[in-house]
Coordinates of C-alpha atoms in Angstrom, one line a residue:
M94 CA 0.0 0.0 0.0
T95 CA 2.9 2.3 0.8
L96 CA 4.4 1.8 -2.7
I97 CA 1.0 2.1 -4.6
R98 CA 0.1 5.5 -3.2
P99 CA 3.2 7.4 -4.8
F100 CA 2.6 5.8 -8.2
F101 CA -1.1 6.6 -8.1
L102 CA -0.4 10.2 -7.2
A103 CA 2.2 10.4 -10.0
G104 CA -0.3 9.0 -12.5
L105 CA -2.9 11.5 -11.4
V106 CA -0.5 14.4 -11.8
G107 CA 0.6 13.1 -15.2
G108 CA -3.0 12.9 -16.4
L109 CA -3.7 16.4 -15.3
V110 CA -0.5 17.8 -16.9
W111 CA -1.4 15.9 -20.2
L112 CA -4.8 17.7 -20.3
V113 CA -3.3 21.1 -19.5
M114 CA -0.5 20.7 -22.0
Q115 CA -3.0 19.4 -24.7
N116 CA -5.0 22.6 -24.3
F117 CA -1.9 24.7 -24.2
V118 CA -0.2 23.3 -27.3
L119 CA -3.5 23.4 -29.2
G120 CA -3.9 27.0 -28.3
A121 CA -0.4 27.9 -29.2
A122 CA -0.8 26.0 -32.5
R123 CA -4.0 27.9 -33.3
T124 CA -2.2 31.2 -32.6
Q125 CA 0.6 30.2 -34.9
L126 CA -1.8 29.1 -37.6
D127 CA -3.7 32.4 -37.3
Q128 CA -0.5 34.2 -38.0
T129 CA 0.2 32.0 -41.0
L130 CA -3.3 32.6 -42.2
L131 CA -2.8 36.4 -42.0
L132 CA 0.5 36.3 -43.8
T133 CA -0.8 34.0 -46.5
E134 CA -3.9 36.1 -47.0
R135 CA -1.9 39.2 -47.4
A136 CA 0.6 37.6 -49.8
V137 CA -2.3 36.3 -52.0
E138 CA -4.1 39.6 -51.9
A139 CA -0.9 41.4 -52.8
E140 CA -0.4 39.1 -55.8
V141 CA -4.0 39.6 -57.0
E142 CA -4.1 43.3 -56.4
R143 CA -0.9 43.7 -58.4
L144 CA -2.7 42.9 -61.6
R145 CA -6.3 43.8 -60.7
S146 CA -6.2 47.1 -62.5
L147 CA -4.3 45.8 -65.6
P148 CA -7.5 45.0 -67.7
F149 CA -8.8 48.6 -67.0
V150 CA -5.5 50.1 -68.0
A151 CA -5.0 47.9 -71.1
A152 CA -8.5 48.5 -72.2
E153 CA -7.9 52.2 -72.6
D154 CA -5.5 51.6 -75.5
A155 CA -6.8 52.7 -78.9
R156 CA -5.5 49.5 -80.6
V157 CA -7.6 47.3 -78.3
R158 CA -10.7 49.5 -78.8
R159 CA -10.3 49.6 -82.6
A160 CA -9.8 45.8 -82.7
L161 CA -13.0 45.3 -80.8
A162 CA -14.9 47.8 -83.0
G163 CA -13.5 46.1 -86.1
S164 CA -11.9 49.3 -87.3
G165 CA -8.3 48.4 -86.6
A166 CA -5.9 45.6 -87.3
L167 CA -6.1 42.6 -84.9
Q168 CA -2.4 42.1 -85.2
D169 CA -1.7 45.5 -83.6
A170 CA -3.9 44.4 -80.7
N171 CA -2.1 41.1 -80.4
T172 CA 1.3 42.8 -80.4
Y173 CA 0.2 45.3 -77.8
L174 CA -1.3 42.7 -75.5
E175 CA 1.9 40.6 -75.8
T176 CA 4.1 43.5 -74.9
V177 CA 1.9 44.5 -71.9
A178 CA 1.8 41.0 -70.6
A179 CA 5.5 40.6 -70.8
H180 CA 6.2 43.9 -69.0
A181 CA 3.6 43.3 -66.3
Q182 CA 4.5 39.6 -65.8
A183 CA 0.8 39.0 -66.0
G184 CA 0.6 35.5 -67.6
D185 CA -1.9 36.1 -70.6
L186 CA -4.0 39.0 -71.8
F187 CA -6.8 38.3 -74.3
L188 CA -9.8 40.2 -75.8
I189 CA -13.2 38.6 -76.2
D190 CA -16.1 40.0 -78.3
A191 CA -19.7 40.1 -77.3
Q192 CA -20.3 36.5 -78.5
G193 CA -17.6 35.1 -76.3
D194 CA -15.0 34.6 -79.1
T195 CA -11.4 35.6 -78.5
I196 CA -10.3 38.0 -81.2
A197 CA -6.8 39.0 -79.8
A198 CA -4.5 37.5 -77.2
S199 CA -0.9 37.9 -75.9
N200 CA -0.2 34.3 -76.8
W201 CA -1.4 34.7 -80.4
N202 CA 1.9 33.2 -81.7
R203 CA 2.2 30.3 -79.3
Q204 CA 0.8 26.8 -79.1
G205 CA -2.5 26.7 -77.2
S206 CA -3.3 30.3 -78.3
F207 CA -6.7 31.7 -77.1
V208 CA -7.4 33.3 -80.4
G209 CA -10.5 31.8 -82.0
Q210 CA -11.6 30.1 -78.8
N211 CA -15.1 30.8 -77.3
Y212 CA -15.3 31.4 -73.6
G213 CA -18.8 32.6 -73.4
F214 CA -19.6 29.9 -70.8
R215 CA -17.0 31.1 -68.3
P216 CA -18.4 33.0 -65.3
Y217 CA -15.9 35.8 -65.6
F218 CA -17.1 36.6 -69.1
Q219 CA -20.8 36.6 -68.1
E220 CA -20.2 38.7 -65.0
A221 CA -18.1 41.3 -66.9
M222 CA -20.8 41.6 -69.6
T223 CA -23.6 42.1 -67.1
Q224 CA -21.8 43.8 -64.1
G225 CA -18.8 45.4 -65.7
E226 CA -16.2 43.2 -63.9
G227 CA -15.7 39.5 -63.4
Q228 CA -13.3 37.1 -61.6
F229 CA -13.0 33.4 -61.6
Y230 CA -10.4 30.6 -60.9
G231 CA -10.4 27.5 -62.9
I232 CA -8.4 25.1 -65.1
G233 CA -7.8 26.5 -68.6
V234 CA -9.9 24.6 -71.1
T235 CA -7.4 25.4 -73.9
T236 CA -4.1 25.0 -72.2
G237 CA -5.0 22.9 -69.2
V238 CA -3.1 25.4 -67.0
P239 CA -5.0 26.6 -64.0
G240 CA -5.2 30.3 -63.4
Y241 CA -7.1 33.3 -61.9
F242 CA -9.1 35.3 -64.4
L243 CA -9.8 39.0 -64.0
A244 CA -12.1 40.6 -66.6
T245 CA -13.5 44.0 -67.4
R246 CA -16.1 45.1 -69.9
I247 CA -15.1 47.4 -72.9
E248 CA -17.3 49.5 -75.0
A249 CA -15.9 51.0 -78.2
E250 CA -17.8 52.6 -81.1
G251 CA -21.0 50.7 -80.2
A252 CA -19.2 47.3 -79.8
R253 CA -18.9 45.6 -76.5
G254 CA -16.4 43.0 -75.3
V255 CA -14.3 41.9 -72.4
L256 CA -10.6 42.2 -71.7
V257 CA -9.2 39.4 -69.5
V258 CA -5.9 38.8 -67.7
K259 CA -5.1 35.3 -66.6
M260 CA -2.8 35.0 -63.5
D261 CA -0.8 31.9 -62.8
L262 CA -0.8 31.5 -59.0
R263 CA 1.1 28.2 -59.0
P264 CA 4.4 30.0 -57.9
L265 CA 2.7 30.5 -54.6
E266 CA 2.7 26.8 -54.1
T267 CA 6.5 26.7 -54.6
V268 CA 7.0 29.3 -52.0
W269 CA 4.8 27.5 -49.5
R270 CA 6.5 24.2 -50.0
T271 CA 10.0 25.9 -49.7
A272 CA 8.9 27.5 -46.4
D273 CA 7.4 24.1 -45.2
A274 CA 4.1 25.7 -44.6
D275 CA 0.9 23.6 -44.8
V276 CA -1.2 26.2 -46.6
A277 CA -4.0 25.8 -49.1
L278 CA -6.5 28.0 -51.1
A279 CA -10.1 26.8 -51.8
D280 CA -12.7 28.5 -54.0
P281 CA -16.0 29.7 -52.5
H282 CA -17.5 26.2 -52.8
G283 CA -14.6 24.7 -50.7
V284 CA -12.7 23.0 -53.5
V285 CA -8.9 23.3 -52.9
F286 CA -7.1 24.6 -56.1
L287 CA -3.7 25.5 -54.6
S288 CA -2.0 23.7 -51.8
A289 CA 1.5 23.0 -50.4
R290 CA 0.3 19.4 -50.0
P291 CA -0.1 17.8 -53.5
D292 CA -2.6 15.3 -52.2
W293 CA -5.0 18.1 -51.2
E294 CA -5.4 19.6 -54.7
Y295 CA -8.8 19.4 -56.3
R296 CA -10.4 17.9 -53.2
P297 CA -13.3 19.5 -51.4
L298 CA -13.1 20.5 -47.8
T299 CA -16.5 19.0 -47.2
A300 CA -18.8 16.9 -49.3
L301 CA -20.2 18.9 -52.3
D302 CA -24.0 19.1 -53.0
P303 CA -25.2 17.8 -56.4
D304 CA -26.2 21.4 -57.3
V305 CA -22.6 22.6 -56.7
L306 CA -21.2 19.7 -58.7
E307 CA -23.5 20.6 -61.6
Q308 CA -22.6 24.3 -61.5
L309 CA -18.8 23.5 -61.5
A310 CA -19.3 21.1 -64.4
S311 CA -21.2 23.8 -66.4
T312 CA -18.4 26.3 -66.0
R313 CA -15.7 23.7 -66.5
A314 CA -13.9 25.2 -63.5
F315 CA -12.0 22.0 -62.8
A316 CA -12.1 20.3 -66.2
G317 CA -10.6 16.9 -66.1
E318 CA -10.9 16.4 -62.3
D319 CA -13.5 14.0 -60.8
L320 CA -14.7 16.1 -57.9
A321 CA -17.6 13.7 -57.2
A322 CA -15.2 10.9 -56.4
A323 CA -12.7 13.1 -54.5
L324 CA -12.6 12.4 -50.7
P325 CA -13.4 15.4 -48.5
L326 CA -10.6 16.7 -46.3
L327 CA -12.8 17.3 -43.3
P328 CA -15.2 14.7 -41.8
G329 CA -17.8 17.4 -41.2
P330 CA -18.4 21.1 -41.4
A331 CA -15.7 23.3 -39.7
V332 CA -16.6 24.7 -36.3
G333 CA -16.1 28.4 -36.7
S334 CA -12.5 28.9 -37.8
D335 CA -11.3 25.5 -36.5
A336 CA -10.8 22.5 -38.7
R337 CA -9.6 19.0 -37.9
G338 CA -8.8 16.3 -40.4
E339 CA -7.1 13.0 -40.3
G340 CA -3.8 13.6 -38.5
W341 CA -3.9 17.4 -38.7
I342 CA -5.6 20.5 -37.3
G343 CA -6.1 23.8 -39.1
R344 CA -7.6 27.2 -39.2
I345 CA -9.8 28.6 -42.0
A346 CA -10.4 32.2 -43.0
T347 CA -12.2 33.8 -45.9
M348 CA -10.6 36.4 -48.2
P349 CA -13.2 39.3 -48.6
S350 CA -11.7 40.4 -52.0
T351 CA -12.0 37.0 -53.7
G352 CA -14.3 34.9 -51.6
W353 CA -11.6 32.2 -51.4
Q354 CA -11.0 30.2 -48.2
V355 CA -7.5 30.1 -46.8
V356 CA -6.5 27.0 -44.9
A357 CA -3.4 26.7 -42.6
A358 CA -2.7 23.3 -41.1
R359 CA -0.2 21.4 -39.1
P360 CA 0.2 17.7 -38.1
T361 CA -1.0 16.7 -34.7
T362 CA 1.7 14.1 -34.1
G363 CA 4.2 16.5 -32.8
L364 CA 1.6 18.1 -30.5
Q365 CA 0.6 14.8 -29.0
L366 CA 4.3 13.9 -28.5
V367 CA 4.8 17.2 -26.6
S368 CA 1.8 16.6 -24.4
F369 CA 2.8 13.0 -23.7
G370 CA 6.4 13.9 -23.0
T371 CA 5.4 16.6 -20.6
A372 CA 3.1 14.3 -18.8
V373 CA 5.8 11.7 -18.4
L374 CA 8.2 14.3 -17.1
A375 CA 5.6 15.5 -14.6
M376 CA 5.1 11.9 -13.4
L377 CA 8.9 11.4 -13.0
A378 CA 9.2 14.8 -11.2
T379 CA 6.3 13.8 -8.9
L380 CA 8.0 10.6 -8.0
A381 CA 11.3 12.4 -7.4
L382 CA 9.6 15.0 -5.2
I383 CA 7.9 12.3 -3.1
G384 CA 11.3 10.7 -2.7
M385 CA 12.8 14.0 -1.7
V386 CA 10.0 14.6 0.9
K387 CA 10.6 11.1 2.4
A388 CA 14.4 11.8 2.6
R389 CA 13.7 15.2 4.1
D390 CA 11.5 13.7 6.8
Q391 CA 14.2 11.3 7.8
R392 CA 16.8 14.0 7.7
R393 CA 14.6 16.3 9.8
Q394 CA 14.4 13.6 12.5
I395 CA 18.2 13.3 12.6
V396 CA 18.6 17.0 12.7
A397 CA 16.1 17.3 15.5
L398 CA 18.1 14.9 17.6
R399 CA 21.3 16.8 17.0
L400 CA 19.6 20.1 17.8
S401 CA 18.2 18.9 21.1
Q402 CA 21.8 18.0 22.1
A403 CA 23.3 21.4 21.0
E404 CA 20.4 23.6 22.1
A405 CA 22.1 24.7 25.4
L406 CA 25.4 25.5 23.6
E407 CA 23.6 27.5 20.9
S408 CA 21.7 29.5 23.6
M409 CA 25.0 30.4 25.2
V410 CA 26.5 31.4 21.8
R411 CA 23.4 33.6 21.1
A412 CA 23.7 35.4 24.4
R413 CA 27.4 36.1 23.9
T414 CA 26.8 37.2 20.4
A415 CA 24.0 39.6 21.6
D416 CA 26.4 41.0 24.2
L417 CA 29.1 41.6 21.6
A418 CA 26.6 43.2 19.2
R419 CA 25.5 45.6 22.0
E420 CA 29.1 46.4 22.8
V421 CA 29.9 47.1 19.1
D422 CA 26.8 49.3 18.8
A423 CA 27.7 51.3 21.9
R424 CA 31.3 51.8 20.7
T425 CA 30.1 52.8 17.2
Q426 CA 27.7 55.3 18.7
V427 CA 30.4 56.7 21.0
E428 CA 32.7 57.2 17.9
I429 CA 29.9 58.9 16.1
D430 CA 29.2 61.2 19.0
L431 CA 32.9 62.0 19.5
R432 CA 33.3 62.8 15.8
A433 CA 30.3 65.1 15.8
T434 CA 31.6 66.8 19.0
Q435 CA 35.0 67.2 17.4
D436 CA 33.5 68.7 14.3
A437 CA 31.3 71.1 16.4
L438 CA 34.3 72.2 18.4
V439 CA 36.4 72.8 15.3
H440 CA 33.6 74.8 13.8
T441 CA 33.1 76.8 17.0
E442 CA 36.8 77.6 17.2
K443 CA 36.8 78.7 13.6
M444 CA 33.9 81.0 14.2
A445 CA 35.5 82.4 17.4
A446 CA 38.8 83.0 15.5
L447 CA 36.8 84.6 12.7
G448 CA 35.0 86.9 15.2
R449 CA 38.3 87.9 16.9
M450 CA 39.9 88.6 13.5
S451 CA 36.8 90.7 12.5
T452 CA 37.1 92.7 15.7
A453 CA 40.8 93.3 15.1
I454 CA 40.2 94.4 11.5
V455 CA 37.4 96.8 12.5
H456 CA 39.5 98.3 15.3
E457 CA 42.6 98.8 13.1
I458 CA 41.0 100.3 10.0
S459 CA 37.9 102.2 11.3
Q460 CA 39.7 105.3 12.5
P461 CA 42.1 105.5 9.5
L462 CA 39.1 105.3 7.2
A463 CA 37.3 108.0 9.0
A464 CA 40.4 110.2 8.9
M465 CA 40.9 109.6 5.2
E466 CA 37.2 110.6 4.5
A467 CA 37.6 113.8 6.5
T468 CA 40.9 114.6 4.7
L469 CA 39.2 114.1 1.3
S470 CA 36.3 116.2 2.4
A471 CA 38.7 119.0 3.3
A472 CA 40.4 118.6 0.0
E473 CA 37.1 119.0 -1.8
L474 CA 36.5 122.3 0.0
G475 CA 39.8 123.7 -1.2
L476 CA 39.3 122.9 -4.9
A477 CA 38.5 125.5 -7.4
P478 CA 35.0 125.2 -8.8
S479 CA 36.4 124.7 -12.3
D480 CA 38.6 121.7 -11.4
T481 CA 35.9 119.1 -12.0
A482 CA 38.3 116.3 -12.9
T483 CA 39.9 116.4 -9.5
A484 CA 36.5 116.7 -7.8
N485 CA 35.3 113.5 -9.6
R486 CA 38.5 111.6 -8.6
L487 CA 38.0 112.7 -4.9
A488 CA 34.3 111.7 -5.1
K489 CA 35.3 108.2 -6.4
A490 CA 37.9 107.9 -3.6
R491 CA 35.3 108.9 -1.0
G492 CA 32.9 106.3 -2.5
L493 CA 35.5 103.6 -2.1
I494 CA 36.2 104.7 1.5
R495 CA 32.4 104.5 2.3
R496 CA 32.3 101.0 0.8
M497 CA 35.1 100.0 3.1
Q498 CA 33.3 101.6 6.0
R499 CA 30.2 99.5 5.2
T500 CA 32.3 96.4 5.1
T501 CA 33.7 97.2 8.6
K502 CA 30.2 97.8 9.8
H503 CA 29.1 94.4 8.7
L504 CA 32.2 92.8 10.2
K505 CA 31.5 94.7 13.5
S506 CA 27.9 93.4 13.5
F507 CA 29.0 89.8 12.8
A508 CA 31.8 89.9 15.4
R509 CA 29.7 91.6 18.2
K510 CA 27.9 89.1 20.5
D511 CA 25.0 91.1 21.9
V512 CA 22.9 90.0 24.7
A513 CA 19.7 88.6 23.2
E514 CA 17.0 90.9 24.8
R515 CA 13.6 89.3 24.3
S516 CA 10.2 90.7 24.8
L517 CA 6.7 89.9 23.7
I518 CA 6.2 91.4 20.2
D519 CA 3.8 91.2 17.3
L520 CA 5.9 89.6 14.5
G521 CA 4.0 91.6 11.9
A522 CA 5.5 94.9 13.1
P523 CA 9.1 94.3 12.2
V524 CA 7.9 92.9 8.8
V525 CA 6.1 96.1 8.0
S526 CA 9.1 98.2 9.1
A527 CA 11.5 96.2 7.0
L528 CA 9.2 96.6 4.0
E529 CA 9.4 100.4 4.5
L530 CA 13.2 100.2 4.8
V531 CA 13.7 98.4 1.5
A532 CA 11.1 100.5 -0.4
P533 CA 13.8 102.7 -2.1
R534 CA 15.7 99.6 -3.2
A535 CA 12.4 98.1 -4.4
R536 CA 11.6 101.2 -6.5
V537 CA 15.1 101.0 -8.2
V538 CA 14.6 97.3 -9.0
G539 CA 11.0 97.8 -10.1
V540 CA 9.5 95.1 -8.0
S541 CA 7.2 95.8 -5.0
P542 CA 7.1 93.0 -2.4
V543 CA 3.6 91.8 -1.5
F544 CA 2.9 91.2 2.2
H545 CA 0.2 88.7 3.1
P546 CA -0.5 89.6 6.8
P547 CA -2.2 87.2 9.2
E548 CA -5.8 87.7 10.3
E549 CA -4.7 87.9 14.0
R550 CA -1.6 89.0 15.9
I551 CA 1.2 86.5 16.0
E552 CA 3.2 87.1 19.2
V553 CA 6.7 85.7 19.8
L554 CA 9.5 86.4 22.3
A555 CA 12.2 88.3 20.3
G556 CA 13.7 91.8 19.7
V557 CA 11.9 94.1 17.3
V558 CA 15.1 95.7 15.9
R559 CA 16.9 92.5 15.4
M560 CA 13.9 90.8 13.8
E561 CA 13.6 93.9 11.6
Q562 CA 17.3 93.3 10.6
V563 CA 16.5 89.7 9.7
V564 CA 13.5 90.5 7.5
A565 CA 15.3 93.4 5.8
N566 CA 18.3 91.2 4.9
L567 CA 16.0 88.6 3.4
L568 CA 14.1 91.2 1.4
L569 CA 17.3 92.8 0.1
N570 CA 18.5 89.3 -1.0
A571 CA 15.2 88.7 -2.8
L572 CA 15.4 92.1 -4.5
D573 CA 19.0 91.3 -5.7
A574 CA 17.7 88.0 -7.0
V575 CA 14.9 89.4 -9.1
A576 CA 16.9 92.3 -10.6
D577 CA 16.8 92.2 -14.4
V578 CA 14.2 89.4 -14.3
P579 CA 11.1 90.2 -16.3
D580 CA 7.7 90.0 -14.5
A581 CA 9.4 89.1 -11.2
Q582 CA 7.4 88.8 -8.0
I583 CA 8.3 88.9 -4.2
S584 CA 5.8 87.7 -1.6
V585 CA 6.0 87.8 2.2
T586 CA 3.7 85.5 4.1
L587 CA 3.3 85.3 7.9
T588 CA 1.4 82.4 9.4
A589 CA 1.2 80.4 12.6
G590 CA 0.6 76.8 13.4
N591 CA 1.8 73.8 15.5
G592 CA 3.2 76.2 18.1
C593 CA 5.4 78.1 15.7
A594 CA 5.3 81.3 13.7
R595 CA 6.4 81.0 10.1
L596 CA 7.7 83.9 8.0
C597 CA 8.2 83.0 4.3
V598 CA 10.0 85.3 1.8
A599 CA 9.6 83.9 -1.7
D600 CA 10.8 85.4 -5.0
T601 CA 10.8 84.3 -8.7
G602 CA 14.4 85.2 -9.3
A603 CA 17.4 83.4 -10.6
G604 CA 17.5 80.8 -7.7
I605 CA 20.5 79.2 -6.1
A606 CA 22.5 76.4 -7.5
E607 CA 22.1 73.1 -5.8
A608 CA 25.8 72.9 -5.1
D609 CA 25.8 76.3 -3.4
L610 CA 22.6 75.8 -1.3
P611 CA 24.3 74.1 1.8
N612 CA 26.9 77.0 2.0
V613 CA 24.9 80.1 1.7
T614 CA 24.5 80.6 5.5
E615 CA 28.3 80.3 6.0
P616 CA 30.1 83.6 6.7
F617 CA 31.8 85.3 3.7
F618 CA 30.1 83.0 1.2
S619 CA 28.3 84.9 -1.5
T620 CA 26.9 84.0 -5.0
K621 CA 26.6 87.6 -6.1
V622 CA 29.0 88.5 -8.9
S623 CA 29.0 92.3 -8.3
G624 CA 31.6 92.0 -5.5
E625 CA 29.6 94.3 -3.2
S626 CA 28.4 91.6 -0.9
L627 CA 30.5 90.2 2.0
G628 CA 28.4 87.1 2.4
L629 CA 27.5 87.9 6.0
G630 CA 23.8 88.7 5.6
L631 CA 22.4 85.1 6.0
A632 CA 25.0 84.2 8.6
I633 CA 23.9 87.2 10.7
C634 CA 20.3 86.3 10.2
K635 CA 21.0 82.7 11.3
A636 CA 22.9 83.9 14.4
I637 CA 20.1 86.3 15.4
L638 CA 17.4 83.6 15.0
S639 CA 19.4 81.1 17.1
D640 CA 19.2 83.6 20.0
F641 CA 15.4 83.5 19.7
Q642 CA 15.3 79.6 19.4
G643 CA 14.4 80.2 15.7
T644 CA 15.5 78.4 12.5
L645 CA 16.1 79.4 8.9
S646 CA 15.6 77.1 5.9
I647 CA 16.1 77.8 2.2
E648 CA 14.4 76.0 -0.7
S649 CA 15.4 77.0 -4.3
V650 CA 14.8 75.9 -7.9
P651 CA 17.6 77.3 -10.1
G652 CA 16.2 79.6 -12.7
Q653 CA 12.7 79.6 -11.2
R654 CA 12.3 80.6 -7.5
T655 CA 13.7 80.8 -4.0
Q656 CA 11.9 80.6 -0.7
V657 CA 13.4 81.4 2.7
T658 CA 11.4 80.3 5.8
V659 CA 12.0 81.7 9.3
T660 CA 10.5 79.6 12.1
I661 CA 10.2 81.0 15.7
P662 CA 8.3 79.4 18.7
L663 CA 5.1 81.2 19.6
A664 CA 5.0 83.1 22.9
M665 CA 3.3 81.3 25.8
P666 CA 0.3 83.3 27.0
N667 CA 1.5 83.4 30.6
G668 CA 5.3 83.9 30.0
A669 CA 5.5 87.2 28.2
E670 CA 6.1 90.8 29.0
A671 CA 4.5 93.7 27.2
A672 CA 6.5 94.9 24.2

């Protein structure tokens, strides 16, 4: 019983896999056959359409029309049709009068010529005479060569006739056999007239009715072939587009332009072998999997015995490993903290040294600069009114001295560490004052900052003058950024939320490069190319805000916009003094 169960399970799996693979390979075969049908249909249509207009074109020639009307030489028409057929590679061209007699043909000088033959019984002639156009496939009654006939009606000088082109489609069979494609063409009645399989030719897809056999005999479409005795290829009517014969499956489609049926087939032997082989492999894989499961169960029992013996030792190893991991994490965190502290100390020392240097510079050059400006002022007073050249030079020198004095003023402001006096203030007041301070600069630039005040007072613990200095610096930076930028805008927004006041200064100026953004708050770093900036404005703003527990953040999109956000904690209702 133990041995029967695995083989029963393997057989069940093999049967299921066979059913699944049978459906899969049949579906894949149908998809491939549909592609073959599409390619074959397009190839046949291209071959037919290549010469479909030839009778219309050839019928316009005056030699053909005169030959039909009896007013021209038939030999001229023969020569013309022979030349056209040779250039167009069209098989044969021939002209039929109203009685069905051929009066001119491209094969006039070859054995089996159509000249003098009557084809009034052919459907293509009858359709062309009644409807203007006709088409028909059949075996030639004169040459015994099958072909596809395309006909068009001609009217010339009161005479009527039909011009016909005969196409030889047998080269398509050669192409199909070379490509090893089981493809066939059947007429609208289901009689195969072209096929890659020679044994399929002139056999019906299904049994033909007596009326159809009589109609085919009257048109002599397949003269010389006993269609009544030919065995059908299909045991019954096709189900939709599917067809199944003895040892093969196929797909059938109808060509709209000709009414022909295109058949693509393939043998079922290979498909059965694939399904059977896959089922056998599935059975073997199932048996192998069962064997592996059995072996795994035995191995699990052995491993369980060994694990029970080593459990105590493993517990000790895990505990020791956890201790080592915690020790490593602690040491790593200590190293990180030490490195951060070292970096902070280095930065603090650098800033302290920078402050001392700034103080020394201010102390050493402030008084000489003031003396130089006073000397130049005295020199200007002693100049003659006509000496404008010297006056201009002295004015430029005084401008340079004032610039140096502004620089020392900024350095003095950066170096001085004032006591941060805080009081309860309305943050909107320094914003309004700063807007008034930068108004002259705004008029020069041509951009007026727009302030969006809050609906209620926003109170913080800070200094009015120092906050006014922060806002003015931010506004001046924004005005410098939008200079020479068409349709520029600057907006100032003051809001409160989550226990903080937020002041946003946004502009649509040139923006800040991504590589420069982390450095703009560092002292003496400037992106302005004019050379008039020391790069201390944002550094001073950041230092002032830190005294009020505030922060400064910058967002910028190069070439589009920049937004600077100042965040300060809101004043507690019970911890403030009147401003």
